[in-house]
Structures are given as structure tokens and as C-alpha cells.
Amino acid sequence: MPLQIKLATTIEEQIDRLKERGMEISDENFAKDILLDIGYYRLGFYWFPLEEKYPNRDNRDHHFKDGAKFLTSYNLYIFDKKLRTILSSYLSDIEVNVRTKVIYYISNLYKDTPTWFADNRIVMSTFISQLDKKYKNEVSKNDVIKHHASKHINDKYAPAWKTLEYLSFGDLIRLIANLKKPEAKMMIYECYGFNEDKTFPNYIELVRNLRNNCAHGHPIFDFTLPKSLRAGKLKKVLRGKILSDSFYNNMQGSLLVIQYLLYYLPNNRGNEFREVMMEFFANNIKDDIRPFVGYFEETPWLDDKI
């Protein structure tokens, strides 16, 4: 039997519902302001950890644990929002760096083919078969590409150094994966310290996944990867350290991968990232939210590039 669709509720009804389920709301005027500012549905991701059945997402009855407070869920939301803001900047830096490496190295490898990304001798047909639609619906709408098209009316595509700047990051990752020559892929992998073809795709997929979550405002304090991170070179430096069973699927492992990749960007970004994150956690993990985000304080940071 299909579930009945839920109906809209007023702020007063929302507060009554939360109190009936066991949430402590000491200041109802504050709660009303927050619910009208952030929204009942969005805040629900942050009072989920206060529910009796957390982290089980099946058959939730939404009853809260003893002592669950509305203010705690709000503080967790603020922590998560600040964390997304910090991570977004560093993830963007990694994306720009990867994009630049692909444009520079592969374009110079195929110097006589400015639109090498659409050449079946260079790129798998599985990528090229979808290119026309993506170019028309996404890339061609940018002013730079429009200007190129107006000046070069016979060009089907703008050259790589223009087109790939406007290709989505997910499509750029797929483009790397669809390069036919292994040596072309290795030119990119080696930029980040890899001499094999498994770890970089795994790590850059994390960057894409986490970047999308940050961009769309999804919760990341309890972010879980659908596919485990490869230990790669991290295994050597983490040997002997106490890691959680879910380390390679949770935000601790994710932070270490981000730090690892940032070491391959200029200006010692890996150390900068570690110091920024440690200061953020020291200043923002308060007692009421520590049960949910305290694990960040135990992150086994890298001390140097590996």
C-alpha cells in the first residue's frame, strides 16, 4: 500500500511535533526563528543523530533520546555549514589544478589536435558519443565559447584549453578515464605522486563527490563514501596508528586524502590545510556536539608530502 503524502505544517505544529517526540525546546521564539530561517526538513538531518534509532535509517520513528535539545541540532548545523565553507575552497583548488594539468599535458601530448577530447584516436567512443549533447547543453552556453563560435564558424568545438574549462568536473574525470593511451593517463597520475592507475581515480572521485555535497548544502559531518578509499601510500604512514573501522569510508579518511592531494599543489598547501582544520575543530567542537563530531579531533594528519 503506497504511503500517504505528508501535508505542510505550520511552525507551531512543527514545534509541537518535536516536543511530542521528546525534543527539549527551551526557547520557542528562537526555535521559530530558526525553523523559518533554515527549515524543518533541512534541520532534520541535524536532529537525526539525536534520535533513538540513529544511525539506523530504516523504519525511523523520529523519537528522540533523553536530553535531546533543539539547540544541539542547530549548533551541529552551524558546525557543518562552516566546515563545508572551508572544504569548498580547498576542493575547488584541487579541481582547478587537475583541470589545468589535463589541459596542459594532454594538449601538448597531442599538439596538432586542439580538440583531442573529441578525437576517436585519442579518446574512447563511449565518452565522445555523449560529447555533442553535453557541449550543446552545457559548454556552449558560456560567453567564452559563444565568442569563439562567432569568430570560428567552421569549428565544431572550441580547443581543449577553452572547452575543458567549462566541462563539468565529473565529465573531466570521465575524460581522463577514457583516454586510450595508458601513458596519457599516467602523465596526470604522476602529477600527484602515483605510478599506478587505481589510486588517483579513487581519490579524485572522492573530491568530486564531496565537492558536490558541499556545493548543494548536504550534511557532511557524517559523510560516508559508497566506495572505500584506497590506502595507497597512506598505508605506510598510518601503520601503527589506531584507526576506526570506517576510517576509509568516513570524513577522517576523506580529510587525509584532501591533505595528500594538496601537498602536490604549490605553497605547501597540505600543511596549511592541516593547520586550518585543526584550528577550526579546536574552536568549533563544543561539548554538546562532540558526541557526533569529536572524531574529527582524532584525525591522524600527515606531517609531510608522501
CSV table of C-alpha atoms in Angstrom, one decimal:
chain,number,residue,atom,x,y,z
A,1,MET,CA,0.0,0.0,0.0
A,2,PRO,CA,1.5,3.3,-1.0
A,3,LEU,CA,2.4,5.8,1.8
A,4,GLN,CA,0.2,8.8,2.1
A,5,ILE,CA,1.9,12.0,1.1
A,6,LYS,CA,2.7,14.3,4.1
A,7,LEU,CA,1.0,17.6,4.3
A,8,ALA,CA,2.5,21.0,5.0
A,9,THR,CA,2.7,22.1,8.7
A,10,THR,CA,2.9,25.4,10.4
A,11,ILE,CA,5.8,26.4,12.6
A,12,GLU,CA,3.7,25.9,15.7
A,13,GLU,CA,2.7,22.4,14.5
A,14,GLN,CA,6.4,21.6,13.8
A,15,ILE,CA,7.4,22.7,17.3
A,16,ASP,CA,4.6,20.7,18.9
A,17,ARG,CA,5.6,17.6,16.9
A,18,LEU,CA,9.2,17.9,18.0
A,19,LYS,CA,8.2,18.3,21.7
A,20,GLU,CA,5.8,15.3,21.4
A,21,ARG,CA,8.8,13.2,20.1
A,22,GLY,CA,10.9,14.2,23.1
A,23,MET,CA,13.0,17.1,22.0
A,24,GLU,CA,13.7,19.8,24.5
A,25,ILE,CA,13.0,23.3,23.2
A,26,SER,CA,13.9,25.9,25.9
A,27,ASP,CA,13.2,29.0,23.8
A,28,GLU,CA,10.3,28.6,21.4
A,29,ASN,CA,10.7,32.0,19.9
A,30,PHE,CA,14.3,31.1,19.0
A,31,ALA,CA,13.1,27.8,17.6
A,32,LYS,CA,10.5,29.6,15.4
A,33,ASP,CA,13.1,32.0,14.0
A,34,ILE,CA,15.5,29.1,13.2
A,35,LEU,CA,12.8,27.0,11.6
A,36,LEU,CA,11.7,29.9,9.4
A,37,ASP,CA,15.3,30.6,8.5
A,38,ILE,CA,16.7,27.1,7.8
A,39,GLY,CA,13.6,24.9,7.5
A,40,TYR,CA,12.2,21.9,9.3
A,41,TYR,CA,13.3,19.4,6.6
A,42,ARG,CA,16.9,20.7,6.4
A,43,LEU,CA,17.3,20.8,10.1
A,44,GLY,CA,16.0,17.2,10.2
A,45,PHE,CA,19.4,16.0,9.0
A,46,TYR,CA,20.9,17.5,12.2
A,47,TRP,CA,18.5,16.2,14.7
A,48,PHE,CA,18.7,12.7,13.2
A,49,PRO,CA,21.8,12.0,15.4
A,50,LEU,CA,19.6,12.8,18.4
A,51,GLU,CA,17.1,10.2,17.6
A,52,GLU,CA,16.9,6.9,19.4
A,53,LYS,CA,17.4,4.8,16.2
A,54,TYR,CA,20.4,6.7,14.9
A,55,PRO,CA,22.3,5.7,12.8
A,56,ASN,CA,19.8,3.3,11.5
A,57,ARG,CA,17.9,5.0,8.7
A,58,ASP,CA,15.3,2.2,8.2
A,59,ASN,CA,11.9,2.4,9.9
A,60,ARG,CA,12.7,5.7,11.7
A,61,ASP,CA,10.0,6.6,14.2
A,62,HIS,CA,11.7,10.0,14.9
A,63,HIS,CA,11.6,9.6,18.7
A,64,PHE,CA,14.4,11.4,20.4
A,65,LYS,CA,16.8,10.2,23.1
A,66,ASP,CA,16.5,11.6,26.6
A,67,GLY,CA,18.1,15.0,26.8
A,68,ALA,CA,17.9,15.8,23.1
A,69,LYS,CA,17.9,19.5,22.6
A,70,PHE,CA,16.9,21.7,19.7
A,71,LEU,CA,19.9,23.9,20.3
A,72,THR,CA,22.2,21.0,19.8
A,73,SER,CA,20.8,20.3,16.4
A,74,TYR,CA,21.2,24.0,15.4
A,75,ASN,CA,24.8,24.0,16.7
A,76,LEU,CA,25.5,20.9,14.7
A,77,TYR,CA,24.1,22.6,11.6
A,78,ILE,CA,26.3,25.7,12.1
A,79,PHE,CA,29.4,23.5,12.6
A,80,ASP,CA,28.6,21.6,9.4
A,81,LYS,CA,27.9,24.8,7.4
A,82,LYS,CA,31.3,26.3,8.4
A,83,LEU,CA,33.0,23.0,7.6
A,84,ARG,CA,31.5,22.9,4.1
A,85,THR,CA,32.7,26.5,3.5
A,86,ILE,CA,36.3,25.7,4.4
A,87,LEU,CA,36.4,22.5,2.4
A,88,SER,CA,34.8,24.0,-0.6
A,89,SER,CA,37.7,26.3,-1.1
A,90,TYR,CA,40.3,23.6,-0.9
A,91,LEU,CA,38.3,21.2,-3.1
A,92,SER,CA,38.0,23.9,-5.7
A,93,ASP,CA,41.8,24.4,-5.6
A,94,ILE,CA,42.3,20.7,-6.3
A,95,GLU,CA,39.7,20.7,-9.1
A,96,VAL,CA,41.4,23.7,-10.8
A,97,ASN,CA,44.8,22.1,-10.5
A,98,VAL,CA,43.6,18.8,-12.1
A,99,ARG,CA,41.8,20.7,-14.9
A,100,THR,CA,44.9,22.6,-15.6
A,101,LYS,CA,47.1,19.5,-15.7
A,102,VAL,CA,44.8,17.8,-18.1
A,103,ILE,CA,44.6,20.8,-20.4
A,104,TYR,CA,48.3,21.4,-20.4
A,105,TYR,CA,49.8,17.9,-20.5
A,106,ILE,CA,47.4,16.2,-22.8
A,107,SER,CA,47.1,19.2,-25.2
A,108,ASN,CA,50.9,19.3,-25.5
A,109,LEU,CA,51.0,15.5,-26.0
A,110,TYR,CA,48.6,15.9,-29.0
A,111,LYS,CA,49.9,19.3,-30.1
A,112,ASP,CA,48.5,19.0,-33.6
A,113,THR,CA,45.0,18.2,-32.4
A,114,PRO,CA,43.5,21.1,-30.4
A,115,THR,CA,40.2,19.3,-30.0
A,116,TRP,CA,41.8,16.0,-29.0
A,117,PHE,CA,39.0,15.3,-26.5
A,118,ALA,CA,36.7,14.6,-29.4
A,119,ASP,CA,39.1,12.5,-31.4
A,120,ASN,CA,38.4,8.8,-31.5
A,121,ARG,CA,42.1,8.0,-32.0
A,122,ILE,CA,42.7,9.5,-28.6
A,123,VAL,CA,39.5,9.1,-26.5
A,124,MET,CA,37.2,6.2,-26.2
A,125,SER,CA,34.0,6.4,-28.2
A,126,THR,CA,31.9,5.9,-25.0
A,127,PHE,CA,32.9,9.5,-24.0
A,128,ILE,CA,32.7,11.0,-27.5
A,129,SER,CA,29.2,9.6,-28.1
A,130,GLN,CA,27.9,11.8,-25.2
A,131,LEU,CA,30.0,14.9,-26.0
A,132,ASP,CA,27.7,16.6,-28.6
A,133,LYS,CA,24.8,16.8,-26.1
A,134,LYS,CA,27.0,18.0,-23.2
A,135,TYR,CA,28.7,20.5,-25.4
A,136,LYS,CA,25.5,21.9,-26.7
A,137,ASN,CA,23.6,21.9,-23.3
A,138,GLU,CA,26.4,23.0,-21.0
A,139,VAL,CA,29.7,24.1,-22.6
A,140,SER,CA,28.4,26.2,-25.5
A,141,LYS,CA,26.3,28.4,-23.2
A,142,ASN,CA,29.3,30.1,-21.8
A,143,ASP,CA,30.3,33.5,-23.2
A,144,VAL,CA,33.8,32.5,-24.0
A,145,ILE,CA,32.6,29.6,-26.1
A,146,LYS,CA,30.0,31.7,-27.7
A,147,HIS,CA,32.6,34.3,-28.6
A,148,HIS,CA,34.9,31.5,-30.1
A,149,ALA,CA,32.0,30.1,-32.2
A,150,SER,CA,31.2,33.6,-33.6
A,151,LYS,CA,34.9,34.0,-34.7
A,152,HIS,CA,35.5,30.4,-35.8
A,153,ILE,CA,32.2,29.4,-37.5
A,154,ASN,CA,33.6,26.2,-39.0
A,155,ASP,CA,34.8,24.8,-35.7
A,156,LYS,CA,32.6,22.2,-34.2
A,157,TYR,CA,34.3,22.6,-30.8
A,158,ALA,CA,36.5,25.2,-29.2
A,159,PRO,CA,40.0,23.9,-28.4
A,160,ALA,CA,40.7,22.0,-25.3
A,161,TRP,CA,42.1,24.9,-23.3
A,162,LYS,CA,38.7,26.6,-23.7
A,163,THR,CA,36.3,23.7,-23.8
A,164,LEU,CA,37.7,21.8,-20.8
A,165,GLU,CA,37.4,24.9,-18.5
A,166,TYR,CA,33.6,24.6,-18.9
A,167,LEU,CA,33.2,20.9,-18.8
A,168,SER,CA,31.8,19.6,-15.5
A,169,PHE,CA,34.3,18.1,-13.1
A,170,GLY,CA,32.6,14.8,-13.3
A,171,ASP,CA,32.9,14.8,-17.1
A,172,LEU,CA,36.5,15.9,-16.9
A,173,ILE,CA,37.2,12.8,-14.6
A,174,ARG,CA,35.4,10.6,-17.2
A,175,LEU,CA,37.6,12.1,-19.9
A,176,ILE,CA,40.7,11.1,-18.1
A,177,ALA,CA,39.4,7.6,-17.6
A,178,ASN,CA,38.6,7.4,-21.3
A,179,LEU,CA,42.0,8.4,-22.6
A,180,LYS,CA,43.1,5.4,-24.8
A,181,LYS,CA,46.8,5.5,-24.2
A,182,PRO,CA,47.8,4.4,-20.6
A,183,GLU,CA,50.8,6.7,-20.9
A,184,ALA,CA,48.5,9.7,-21.3
A,185,LYS,CA,46.7,8.9,-18.1
A,186,MET,CA,49.9,8.3,-16.3
A,187,MET,CA,51.0,11.9,-17.2
A,188,ILE,CA,48.1,13.0,-15.0
A,189,TYR,CA,48.5,10.4,-12.2
A,190,GLU,CA,52.2,11.2,-11.8
A,191,CYS,CA,51.4,14.8,-11.1
A,192,TYR,CA,50.0,13.6,-7.8
A,193,GLY,CA,52.7,11.0,-6.9
A,194,PHE,CA,51.1,7.9,-8.4
A,195,ASN,CA,52.8,5.3,-10.5
A,196,GLU,CA,49.8,3.1,-10.9
A,197,ASP,CA,46.3,3.6,-12.3
A,198,LYS,CA,44.0,2.7,-9.4
A,199,THR,CA,44.5,5.3,-6.6
A,200,PHE,CA,44.2,8.6,-8.4
A,201,PRO,CA,40.7,7.7,-9.9
A,202,ASN,CA,39.6,6.6,-6.4
A,203,TYR,CA,40.8,9.8,-4.7
A,204,ILE,CA,39.6,12.2,-7.4
A,205,GLU,CA,36.1,10.6,-7.2
A,206,LEU,CA,36.1,11.4,-3.5
A,207,VAL,CA,36.9,15.1,-4.4
A,208,ARG,CA,34.1,15.2,-6.9
A,209,ASN,CA,31.6,13.5,-4.5
A,210,LEU,CA,32.5,15.7,-1.5
A,211,ARG,CA,32.6,18.9,-3.6
A,212,ASN,CA,29.1,18.2,-4.9
A,213,ASN,CA,27.8,17.6,-1.4
A,214,CYS,CA,29.4,20.9,-0.2
A,215,ALA,CA,28.0,22.8,-3.2
A,216,HIS,CA,24.5,21.6,-2.7
A,217,GLY,CA,24.5,22.1,1.1
A,218,HIS,CA,24.3,18.5,2.0
A,219,PRO,CA,25.4,17.4,5.5
A,220,ILE,CA,29.0,16.2,5.6
A,221,PHE,CA,29.6,15.8,9.4
A,222,ASP,CA,28.7,12.1,9.0
A,223,PHE,CA,29.6,11.8,5.3
A,224,THR,CA,30.1,8.2,4.2
A,225,LEU,CA,31.6,7.1,0.9
A,226,PRO,CA,29.8,4.4,-1.1
A,227,LYS,CA,33.2,3.0,-2.1
A,228,SER,CA,36.1,2.7,0.3
A,229,LEU,CA,39.2,4.9,-0.2
A,230,ARG,CA,42.3,3.0,-1.3
A,231,ALA,CA,45.0,3.1,1.3
A,232,GLY,CA,47.7,3.7,-1.3
A,233,LYS,CA,50.8,5.5,0.1
A,234,LEU,CA,48.8,6.4,3.2
A,235,LYS,CA,49.1,2.8,4.4
A,236,LYS,CA,52.8,3.3,5.2
A,237,VAL,CA,52.5,6.4,7.3
A,238,LEU,CA,49.3,5.2,9.1
A,239,ARG,CA,50.8,1.9,10.1
A,240,GLY,CA,50.6,1.5,13.8
A,241,LYS,CA,48.1,4.3,14.3
A,242,ILE,CA,44.6,3.5,15.7
A,243,LEU,CA,42.0,3.9,13.0
A,244,SER,CA,38.3,3.5,13.2
A,245,ASP,CA,36.8,0.6,11.3
A,246,SER,CA,35.1,3.1,9.0
A,247,PHE,CA,38.2,5.3,8.5
A,248,TYR,CA,38.5,4.7,4.7
A,249,ASN,CA,34.8,5.5,4.3
A,250,ASN,CA,34.3,8.5,6.6
A,251,MET,CA,35.4,12.1,6.8
A,252,GLN,CA,38.6,11.3,8.6
A,253,GLY,CA,39.9,9.4,5.6
A,254,SER,CA,38.5,12.0,3.3
A,255,LEU,CA,40.4,14.8,5.1
A,256,LEU,CA,43.6,12.8,4.7
A,257,VAL,CA,43.1,12.3,1.0
A,258,ILE,CA,42.4,16.0,0.6
A,259,GLN,CA,45.6,16.8,2.5
A,260,TYR,CA,47.6,14.3,0.5
A,261,LEU,CA,46.5,15.9,-2.8
A,262,LEU,CA,47.1,19.5,-1.6
A,263,TYR,CA,50.7,18.6,-1.0
A,264,TYR,CA,51.0,18.4,-4.7
A,265,LEU,CA,49.8,22.0,-5.2
A,266,PRO,CA,52.1,24.9,-4.7
A,267,ASN,CA,52.9,26.8,-1.5
A,268,ASN,CA,52.8,23.8,0.9
A,269,ARG,CA,49.0,23.6,0.9
A,270,GLY,CA,49.0,20.3,2.7
A,271,ASN,CA,50.4,21.8,5.9
A,272,GLU,CA,48.2,24.9,5.6
A,273,PHE,CA,45.1,22.7,5.3
A,274,ARG,CA,46.1,20.7,8.4
A,275,GLU,CA,46.6,23.8,10.5
A,276,VAL,CA,43.4,25.4,9.3
A,277,MET,CA,41.3,22.3,10.0
A,278,MET,CA,42.9,21.7,13.4
A,279,GLU,CA,42.2,25.3,14.4
A,280,PHE,CA,38.6,25.0,13.2
A,281,PHE,CA,38.0,21.9,15.1
A,282,ALA,CA,39.6,23.3,18.3
A,283,ASN,CA,37.3,26.4,18.1
A,284,ASN,CA,34.1,24.8,16.9
A,285,ILE,CA,33.7,21.4,18.5
A,286,LYS,CA,31.6,22.2,21.6
A,287,ASP,CA,30.6,19.8,24.3
A,288,ASP,CA,27.0,19.4,23.0
A,289,ILE,CA,28.0,18.3,19.5
A,290,ARG,CA,31.2,16.4,20.5
A,291,PRO,CA,29.5,13.0,20.5
A,292,PHE,CA,28.8,13.5,16.8
A,293,VAL,CA,31.9,15.3,15.5
A,294,GLY,CA,34.5,14.7,18.2
A,295,TYR,CA,36.1,12.0,15.9
A,296,PHE,CA,37.5,14.9,13.8
A,297,GLU,CA,39.9,15.8,16.6
A,298,GLU,CA,41.5,12.3,16.3
A,299,THR,CA,42.4,12.7,12.6
A,300,PRO,CA,45.9,11.3,12.0
A,301,TRP,CA,47.2,14.2,9.9
A,302,LEU,CA,50.1,13.8,7.5
A,303,ASP,CA,53.3,15.6,8.6
A,304,ASP,CA,54.7,16.0,5.1
A,305,LYS,CA,54.3,15.1,1.4
A,306,ILE,CA,54.4,11.4,0.7
